Amino acid sequence: MSSYLRIRNLYKNFGDFTALRDISLEIEEGEFVCFLGPSGCGKTTLLRAIAGLDLQTHGSIEQGGQDISTLPIAQRDFGIVFQSYALFPNLTIERNIAFGLENSGRSKAEITARVTELLDLVGLADQRKKYPAQLSGGQQQRIALARAIATSPGLLLLDEPLSALDAKVRVHLRHQIKELQRKLGVTTIMVTHDQEEALAMADRIVVMNHGVIEQVGTPTEIYRAPRSLFVADFIGETNQIHSTVTEPGHVALGTTRLKGETHGLQPGQRVVVTIRPEDIVPHEPDFQPVEDSESVLRVTIGEMEFLGSFWRTRLTGAALQDEALYADFSINAVRRLSLGEGANLTIELPPSRLIAFPAGENHDSHG
């Protein structure tokens, strides 16, 4: 399958500052891709380069087989939605949507029909005569979306489109956007710093940091198989424990040797071992594994915090020395094992979920 959007060796400099460094990426037709990363990582700069709003310093961009690297904005085939909606306050909702269609050579009747179709599509057919200020933030964002897709662009660009909305509206609207994108089959790129949003909406996620791509993959790949400590730390919650590789496939955790994913790291190498709180499996204190005794630890529950659908627990123990592990246990597991603060238990750390990364990797993920 040939790529619809192809970015090659893209650089963007602002004076002495390199905002994008050697970015290469391919996006398939009809794909929903999220650019994800902390503030200042380059994700919006990359989106603006694709749109022609901020031309790259070096590198090329192809869309649908055409080199658009230096094309003026007006000649590029995209619709864009900004965080601020950018609706015209003095035009009605229907005029806002019609705005981009008025210079497209369509008749008045065709434009009216298209506006009606789009208002139906975003579920706001009864609001056509209102002005933007009379709509809620979520409704305004849906109108901005309708305006962006009015000319049936080949590419839809979304720049943090939900960040100005409150949490409930955001969750509702992200489902609507994803449904709309599937229905239209339009290739879509969304910039976000919200990992939950990216995991819920994207076919693939491009994780960025300091102007480079750290990893590209499906939400499951990014979450379950992070390729760097930065990605492991930025996406979701994760325990990080300083350790040493004892031999291939084994690490020392405190005084205990455990099986884990060491990915070719050398024996004796200092590493940071990560495991997500939900991957830690609780058992009775006297649990004896049938095999694989190198995946269990005896621990004590320090504190427990009730978080609705699960308990977050702080685990300590002689085997961990000064380190602590955080584990998320389901309400059923807590009830079944009668877990409480001060209780002893045995935990299992599945080897495929215990992942080692070189110590000292750059992972300042929340800047």
PDB file of C-alpha atoms in Angstrom, residues 12-13 40 49 63 70 100-101 109 118 166 203 212 215 227 327 339 359:
ATOM      1  CA  LYS A  12      12.940  23.124  11.129  1.00  0.00           C
ATOM      2  CA  ASN A  13      15.237  25.738  12.634  1.00  0.00           C
ATOM      3  CA  GLY A  40       7.766  22.145  23.079  1.00  0.00           C
ATOM      4  CA  ALA A  49       5.007  22.427   8.199  1.00  0.00           C
ATOM      5  CA  GLN A  63       0.847  14.308  -0.391  1.00  0.00           C
ATOM      6  CA  THR A  70       7.049  24.583  -1.064  1.00  0.00           C
ATOM      7  CA  GLY A 100     -14.787  27.987   2.314  1.00  0.00           C
ATOM      8  CA  LEU A 101     -17.270  26.828  -0.331  1.00  0.00           C
ATOM      9  CA  ALA A 109     -28.140  25.679  -4.182  1.00  0.00           C
ATOM     10  CA  LEU A 118     -22.620  18.929   7.156  1.00  0.00           C
ATOM     11  CA  ASP A 166     -14.133  20.432  29.892  1.00  0.00           C
ATOM     12  CA  ASP A 203      -4.810   4.196  14.558  1.00  0.00           C
ATOM     13  CA  VAL A 212      12.622  13.951  17.201  1.00  0.00           C
ATOM     14  CA  GLN A 215       8.436   5.857  18.548  1.00  0.00           C
ATOM     15  CA  ARG A 227      11.014   1.458  22.982  1.00  0.00           C
ATOM     16  CA  ALA A 327       0.391  -1.796  42.021  1.00  0.00           C
ATOM     17  CA  LEU A 339      -5.906  -7.051  51.289  1.00  0.00           C
ATOM     18  CA  ALA A 359      20.037   4.083  33.027  1.00  0.00           C
TER      19      ALA A 359
END
